[in-house]
Tab-separated table of C-alpha atoms and ligand atoms in Angstrom:
chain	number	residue	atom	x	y	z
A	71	UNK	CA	-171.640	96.024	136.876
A	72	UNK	CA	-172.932	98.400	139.287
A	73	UNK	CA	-170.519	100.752	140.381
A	74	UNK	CA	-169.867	103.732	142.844
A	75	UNK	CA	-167.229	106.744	141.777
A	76	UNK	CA	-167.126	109.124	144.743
A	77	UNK	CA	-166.917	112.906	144.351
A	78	UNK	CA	-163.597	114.280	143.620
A	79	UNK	CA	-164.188	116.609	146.449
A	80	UNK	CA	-164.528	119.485	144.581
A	81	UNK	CA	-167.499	121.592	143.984
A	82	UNK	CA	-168.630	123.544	140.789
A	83	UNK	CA	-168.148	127.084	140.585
A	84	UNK	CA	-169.274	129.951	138.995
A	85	UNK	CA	-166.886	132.181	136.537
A	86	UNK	CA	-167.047	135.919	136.531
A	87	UNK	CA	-169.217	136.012	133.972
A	88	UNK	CA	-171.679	133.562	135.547
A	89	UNK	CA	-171.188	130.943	133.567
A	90	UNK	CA	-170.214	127.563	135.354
A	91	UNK	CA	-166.927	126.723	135.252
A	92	UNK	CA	-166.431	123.376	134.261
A	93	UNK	CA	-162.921	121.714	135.589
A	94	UNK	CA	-161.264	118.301	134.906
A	95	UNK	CA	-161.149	116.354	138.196
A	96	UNK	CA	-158.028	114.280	137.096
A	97	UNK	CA	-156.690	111.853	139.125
A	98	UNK	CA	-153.464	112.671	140.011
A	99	UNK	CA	-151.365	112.596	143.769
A	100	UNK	CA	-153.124	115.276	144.823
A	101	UNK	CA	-156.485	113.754	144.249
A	102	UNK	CA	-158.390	112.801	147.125
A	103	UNK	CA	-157.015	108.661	148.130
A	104	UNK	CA	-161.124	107.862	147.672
A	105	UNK	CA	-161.366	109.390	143.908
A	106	UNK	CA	-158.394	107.665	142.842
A	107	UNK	CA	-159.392	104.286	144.746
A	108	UNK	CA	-162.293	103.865	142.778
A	109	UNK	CA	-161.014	104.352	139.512
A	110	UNK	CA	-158.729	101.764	140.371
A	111	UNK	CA	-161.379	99.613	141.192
A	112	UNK	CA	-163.730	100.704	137.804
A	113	UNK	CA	-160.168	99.834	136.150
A	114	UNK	CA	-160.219	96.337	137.531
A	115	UNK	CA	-163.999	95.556	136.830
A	116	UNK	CA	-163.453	96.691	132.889
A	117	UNK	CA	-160.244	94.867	132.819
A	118	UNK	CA	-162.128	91.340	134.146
A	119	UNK	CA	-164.922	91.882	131.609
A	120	UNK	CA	-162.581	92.459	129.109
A	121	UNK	CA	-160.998	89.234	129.611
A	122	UNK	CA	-163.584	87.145	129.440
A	123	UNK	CA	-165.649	89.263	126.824
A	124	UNK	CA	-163.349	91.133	124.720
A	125	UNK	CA	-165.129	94.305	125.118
A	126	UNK	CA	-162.485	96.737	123.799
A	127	UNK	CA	-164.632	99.576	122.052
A	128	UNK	CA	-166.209	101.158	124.800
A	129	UNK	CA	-168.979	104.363	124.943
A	130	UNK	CA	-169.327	106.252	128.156
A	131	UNK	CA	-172.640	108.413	128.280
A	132	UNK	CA	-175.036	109.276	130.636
A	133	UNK	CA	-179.338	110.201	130.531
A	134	UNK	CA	-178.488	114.160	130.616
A	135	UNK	CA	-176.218	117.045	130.851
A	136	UNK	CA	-173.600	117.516	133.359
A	137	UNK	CA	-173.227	114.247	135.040
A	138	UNK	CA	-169.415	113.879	134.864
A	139	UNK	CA	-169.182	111.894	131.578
A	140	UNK	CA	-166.156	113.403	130.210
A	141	UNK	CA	-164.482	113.744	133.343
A	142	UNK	CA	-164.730	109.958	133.682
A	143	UNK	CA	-163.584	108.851	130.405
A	144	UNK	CA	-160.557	110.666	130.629
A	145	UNK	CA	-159.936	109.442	134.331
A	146	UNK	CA	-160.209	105.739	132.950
A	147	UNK	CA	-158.099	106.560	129.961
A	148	UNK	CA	-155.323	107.505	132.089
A	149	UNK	CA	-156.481	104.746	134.564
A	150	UNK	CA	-155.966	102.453	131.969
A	151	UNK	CA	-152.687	103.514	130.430
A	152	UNK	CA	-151.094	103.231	134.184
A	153	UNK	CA	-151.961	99.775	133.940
A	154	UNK	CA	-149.978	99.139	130.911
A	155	UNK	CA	-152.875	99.502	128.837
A	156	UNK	CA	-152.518	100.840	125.673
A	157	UNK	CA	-155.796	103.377	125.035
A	158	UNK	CA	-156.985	105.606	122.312
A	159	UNK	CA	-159.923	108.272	123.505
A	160	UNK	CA	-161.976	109.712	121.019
A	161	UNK	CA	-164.519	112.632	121.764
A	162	UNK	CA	-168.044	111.286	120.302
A	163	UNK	CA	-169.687	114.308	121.626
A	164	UNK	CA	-170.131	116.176	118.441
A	165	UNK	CA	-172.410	118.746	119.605
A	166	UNK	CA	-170.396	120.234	122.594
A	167	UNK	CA	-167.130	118.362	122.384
A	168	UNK	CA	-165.127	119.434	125.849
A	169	UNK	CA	-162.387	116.679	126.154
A	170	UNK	CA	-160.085	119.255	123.730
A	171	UNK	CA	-160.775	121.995	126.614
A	172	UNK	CA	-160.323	119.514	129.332
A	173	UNK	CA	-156.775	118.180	127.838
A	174	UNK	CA	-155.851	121.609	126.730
A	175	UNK	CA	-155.440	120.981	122.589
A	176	UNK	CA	-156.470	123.620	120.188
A	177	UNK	CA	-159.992	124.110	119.006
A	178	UNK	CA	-158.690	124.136	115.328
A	179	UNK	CA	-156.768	120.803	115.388
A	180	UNK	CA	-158.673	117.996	113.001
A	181	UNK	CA	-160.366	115.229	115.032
A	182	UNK	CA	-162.776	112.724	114.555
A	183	UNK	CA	-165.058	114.827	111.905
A	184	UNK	CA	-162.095	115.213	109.795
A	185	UNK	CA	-161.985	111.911	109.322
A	186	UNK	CA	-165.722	111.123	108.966
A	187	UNK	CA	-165.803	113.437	106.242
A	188	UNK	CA	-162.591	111.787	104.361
A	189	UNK	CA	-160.106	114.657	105.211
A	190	UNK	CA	-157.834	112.868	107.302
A	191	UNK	CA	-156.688	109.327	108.411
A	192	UNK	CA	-156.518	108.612	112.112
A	193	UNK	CA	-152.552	108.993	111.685
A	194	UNK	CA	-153.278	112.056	110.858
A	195	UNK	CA	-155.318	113.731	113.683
A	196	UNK	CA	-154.129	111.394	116.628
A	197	UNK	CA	-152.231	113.140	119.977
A	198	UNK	CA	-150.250	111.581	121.957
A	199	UNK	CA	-150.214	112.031	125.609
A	200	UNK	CA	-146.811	111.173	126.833
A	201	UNK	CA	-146.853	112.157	130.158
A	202	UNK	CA	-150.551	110.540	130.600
A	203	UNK	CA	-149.634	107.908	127.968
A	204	UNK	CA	-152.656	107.496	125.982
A	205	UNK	CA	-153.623	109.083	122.512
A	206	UNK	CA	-156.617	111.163	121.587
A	207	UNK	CA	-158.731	111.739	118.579
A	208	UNK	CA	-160.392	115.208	119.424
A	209	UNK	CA	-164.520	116.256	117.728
A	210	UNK	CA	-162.859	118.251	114.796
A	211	UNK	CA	-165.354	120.828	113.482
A	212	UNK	CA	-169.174	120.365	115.067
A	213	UNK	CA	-170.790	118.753	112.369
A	214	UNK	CA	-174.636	119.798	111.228
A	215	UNK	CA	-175.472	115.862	111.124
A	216	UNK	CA	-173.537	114.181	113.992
A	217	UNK	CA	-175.814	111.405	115.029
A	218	UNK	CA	-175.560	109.935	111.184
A	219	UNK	CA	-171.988	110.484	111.165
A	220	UNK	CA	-171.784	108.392	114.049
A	221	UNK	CA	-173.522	105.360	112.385
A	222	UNK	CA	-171.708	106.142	109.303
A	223	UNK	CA	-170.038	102.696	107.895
A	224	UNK	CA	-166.927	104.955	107.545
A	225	UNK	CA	-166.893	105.158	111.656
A	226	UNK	CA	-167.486	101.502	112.201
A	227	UNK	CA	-164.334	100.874	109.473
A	228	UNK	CA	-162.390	103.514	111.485
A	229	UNK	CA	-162.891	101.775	114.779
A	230	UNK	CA	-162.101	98.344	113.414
A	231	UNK	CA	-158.839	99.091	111.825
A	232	UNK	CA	-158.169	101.194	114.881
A	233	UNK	CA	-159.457	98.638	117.282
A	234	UNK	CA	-156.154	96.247	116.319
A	235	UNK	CA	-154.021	99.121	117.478
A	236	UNK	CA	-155.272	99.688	121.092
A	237	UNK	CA	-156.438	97.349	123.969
A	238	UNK	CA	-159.360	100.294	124.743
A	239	UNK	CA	-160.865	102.415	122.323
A	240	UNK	CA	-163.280	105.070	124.731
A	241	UNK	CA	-165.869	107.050	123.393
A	242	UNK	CA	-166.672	110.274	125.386
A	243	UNK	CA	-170.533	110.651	123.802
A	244	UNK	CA	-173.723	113.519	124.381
A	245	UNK	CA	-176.217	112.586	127.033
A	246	UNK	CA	-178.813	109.716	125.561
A	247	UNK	CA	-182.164	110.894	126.795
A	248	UNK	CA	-181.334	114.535	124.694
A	249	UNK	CA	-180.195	113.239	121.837
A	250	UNK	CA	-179.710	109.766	120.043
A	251	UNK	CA	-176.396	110.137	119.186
A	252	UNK	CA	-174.743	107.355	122.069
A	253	UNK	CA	-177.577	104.973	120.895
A	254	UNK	CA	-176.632	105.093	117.273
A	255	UNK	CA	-172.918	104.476	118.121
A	256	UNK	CA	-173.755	102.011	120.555
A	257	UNK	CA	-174.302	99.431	116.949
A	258	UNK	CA	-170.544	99.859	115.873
A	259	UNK	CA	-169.187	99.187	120.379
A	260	UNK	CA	-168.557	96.942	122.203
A	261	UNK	CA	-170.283	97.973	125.640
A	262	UNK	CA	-171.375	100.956	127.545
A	263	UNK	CA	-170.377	102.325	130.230
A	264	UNK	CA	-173.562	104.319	131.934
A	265	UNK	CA	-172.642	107.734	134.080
A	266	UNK	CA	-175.466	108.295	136.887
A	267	UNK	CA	-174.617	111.553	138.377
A	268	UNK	CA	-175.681	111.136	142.334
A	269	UNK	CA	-176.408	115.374	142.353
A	270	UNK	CA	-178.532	115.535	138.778
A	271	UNK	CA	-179.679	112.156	137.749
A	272	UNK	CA	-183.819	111.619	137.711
A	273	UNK	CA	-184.780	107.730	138.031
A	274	UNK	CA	-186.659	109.463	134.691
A	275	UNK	CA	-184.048	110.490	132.780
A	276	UNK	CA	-181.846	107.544	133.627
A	277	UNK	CA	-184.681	105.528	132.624
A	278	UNK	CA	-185.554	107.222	129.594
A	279	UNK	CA	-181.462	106.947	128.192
A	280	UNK	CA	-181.295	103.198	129.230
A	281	UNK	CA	-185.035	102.827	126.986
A	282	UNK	CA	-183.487	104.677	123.908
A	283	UNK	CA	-180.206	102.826	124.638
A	284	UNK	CA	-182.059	99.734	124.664
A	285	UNK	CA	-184.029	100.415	122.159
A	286	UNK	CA	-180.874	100.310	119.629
A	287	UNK	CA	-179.822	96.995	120.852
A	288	UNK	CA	-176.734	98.851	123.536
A	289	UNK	CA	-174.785	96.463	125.463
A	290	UNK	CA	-175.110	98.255	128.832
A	291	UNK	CA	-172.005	96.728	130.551
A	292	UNK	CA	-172.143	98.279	133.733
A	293	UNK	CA	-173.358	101.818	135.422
A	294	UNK	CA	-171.009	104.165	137.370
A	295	UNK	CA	-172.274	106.350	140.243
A	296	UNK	CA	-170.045	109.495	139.596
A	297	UNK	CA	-169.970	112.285	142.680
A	298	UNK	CA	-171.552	110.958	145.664
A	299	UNK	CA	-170.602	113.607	148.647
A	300	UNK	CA	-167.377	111.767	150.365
A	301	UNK	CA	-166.900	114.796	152.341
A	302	UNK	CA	-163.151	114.106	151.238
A	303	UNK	CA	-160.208	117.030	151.807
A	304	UNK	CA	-160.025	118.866	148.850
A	305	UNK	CA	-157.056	119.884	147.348
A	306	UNK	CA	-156.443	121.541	144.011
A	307	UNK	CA	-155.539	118.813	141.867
A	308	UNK	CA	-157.111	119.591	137.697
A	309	UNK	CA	-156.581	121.765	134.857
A	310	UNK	CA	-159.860	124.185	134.682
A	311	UNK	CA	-162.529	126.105	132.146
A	312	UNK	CA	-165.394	128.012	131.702
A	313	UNK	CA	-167.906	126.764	130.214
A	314	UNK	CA	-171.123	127.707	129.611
A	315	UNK	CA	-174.498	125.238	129.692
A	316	UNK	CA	-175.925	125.110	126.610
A	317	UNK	CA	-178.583	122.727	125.342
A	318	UNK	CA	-178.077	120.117	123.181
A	319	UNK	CA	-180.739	120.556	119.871
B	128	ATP	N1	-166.838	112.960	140.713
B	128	ATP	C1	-166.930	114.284	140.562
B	128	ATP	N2	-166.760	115.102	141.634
B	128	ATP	C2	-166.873	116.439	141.508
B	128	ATP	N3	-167.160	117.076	140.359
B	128	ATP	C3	-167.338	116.318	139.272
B	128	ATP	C4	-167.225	114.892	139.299
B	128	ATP	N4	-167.466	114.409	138.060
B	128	ATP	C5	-167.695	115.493	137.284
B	128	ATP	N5	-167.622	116.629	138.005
B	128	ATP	C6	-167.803	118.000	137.511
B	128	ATP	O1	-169.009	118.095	136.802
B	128	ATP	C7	-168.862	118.984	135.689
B	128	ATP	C8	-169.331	118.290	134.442
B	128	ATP	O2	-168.430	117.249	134.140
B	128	ATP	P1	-168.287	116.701	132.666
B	128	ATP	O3	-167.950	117.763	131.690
B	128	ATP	O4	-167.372	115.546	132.746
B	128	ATP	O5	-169.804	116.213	132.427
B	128	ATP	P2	-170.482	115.637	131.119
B	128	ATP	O6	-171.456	114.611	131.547
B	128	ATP	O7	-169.430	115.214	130.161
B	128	ATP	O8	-171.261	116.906	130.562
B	128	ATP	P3	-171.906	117.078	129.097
B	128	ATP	O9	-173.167	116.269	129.126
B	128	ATP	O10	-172.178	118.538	128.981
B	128	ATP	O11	-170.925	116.564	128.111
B	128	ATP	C9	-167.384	119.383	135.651
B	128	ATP	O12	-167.203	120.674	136.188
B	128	ATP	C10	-166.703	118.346	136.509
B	128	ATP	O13	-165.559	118.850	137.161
B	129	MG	MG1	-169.083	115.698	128.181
């Protein structure tokens, strides 16, 4: 599945303090009709390959920094739930986790480390959403070893017991040609989702993630063209931070 997400309309700024400040383009009413459109349409595509393939454990990632993976998985998590669906997303980016930032949850609660390390049960550390109607497992503590916690039997047992719960399970993951972390928990899901960002992508870096991606045997379902220039009115429509670039090591 090949698949075009158009640019919210809204362009990245810089904070005070230089740093870029990162922003959640949610759909909501105020979104630009275009934005919302085509996560209806994404919506529809998973929900057809669903049906016929059962792919219910999903990872969204992307060949490098910055190209609007997190801002998509929460868009199709709340995509999803408007369709009924009932949809668990779990931030798999253990090096710079955002989606706690972008959904406004405290740093401190327990997430998905928690537990990894045998701390918690999922019951434990799950939010729900009501308004948005989905839940949320958030990183937990940043981890020293987070691509082997990843593979860890302990997170393939997590998302089969959870995977009886929940008609998605979406993994918000680090970019694949940095680090290996999407390709090692690409063994234990169903499918991947693929982020090309239309502003930062390289045909070598997209390249490069879809050979390490391949390399560990990653259903590649379908790739999403996030942020193509619509030239769409722009209204203020998400919940923003600053955030700073860093690099992932
Ligand atoms: N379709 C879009 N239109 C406009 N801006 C977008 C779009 N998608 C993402 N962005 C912006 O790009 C920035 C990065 O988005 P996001 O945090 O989702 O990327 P990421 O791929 O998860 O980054 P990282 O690799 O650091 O985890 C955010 O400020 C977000 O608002
Ligand atoms: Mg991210």
């Amino acid at each position: 599945m090949a698949f075009k997400l158009a640019g919210s309309g809204k362009k990245e700024k810089k904070s005070k303090t230089h740093s870029i400040v990162r922003k959640l383009q949610i759909i909501s009413k105020n979104a630009p009709f275009q934005y919302v459109e085509a996560y209806k349409t994404l919506r529809t595509n998973i929900n057809f390959m669903s049906a016929s393939n059962n792919y219910k454990k999903l990872i969204i990632t992307s060949s490098i920094p910055g190209e609007g993976k997190s801002n998509v998985a929460v868009n199709l998590c709340i995509s999803l739930a408007e369709n009924g669906k009932k949809v668990l997303l779990i931030d798999c980016d253990l090096r710079k986790p955002m989606l706690h930032k972008y959904l406004r949850i405290t740093r401190r609660t327990s997430g998905l480390t928690n537990i990894l390390s045998g701390e918690a049960n999922p019951a434990d550390v799950i939010i729900r959403f009501s308004d948005l109607n989905f839940d949320v497992i958030t990183a937990g503590v940043i981890p020293p070893n987070p691509a082997e916690l990843l593979g860890s039997a302990r997170m393939g047992s997590m998302l089969d017991s959870l995977a009886s719960q929940y008609d998605y399970i979406i993994m918000d993951t680090p970019p694949a040609s940095v680090v290996t972390d999407a390709a090692v928990l690409s063994a234990l899901a169903d499918g991947v989702l693929f982020v090309v960002s239309h502003a930062n992508a390289t045909i070598e870096s997209a390249q490069l993630a879809k050979k390490n991606l391949e390399a560990a045997n990653a259903n590649i379902i379908g790739a999403i063209l996030n942020g193509f220039d619509l030239k769409s009115t722009s209204r203020d429509s998400g919940y923003y931070y600053s955030y700073e670039y860093g690099y992932y090591k």
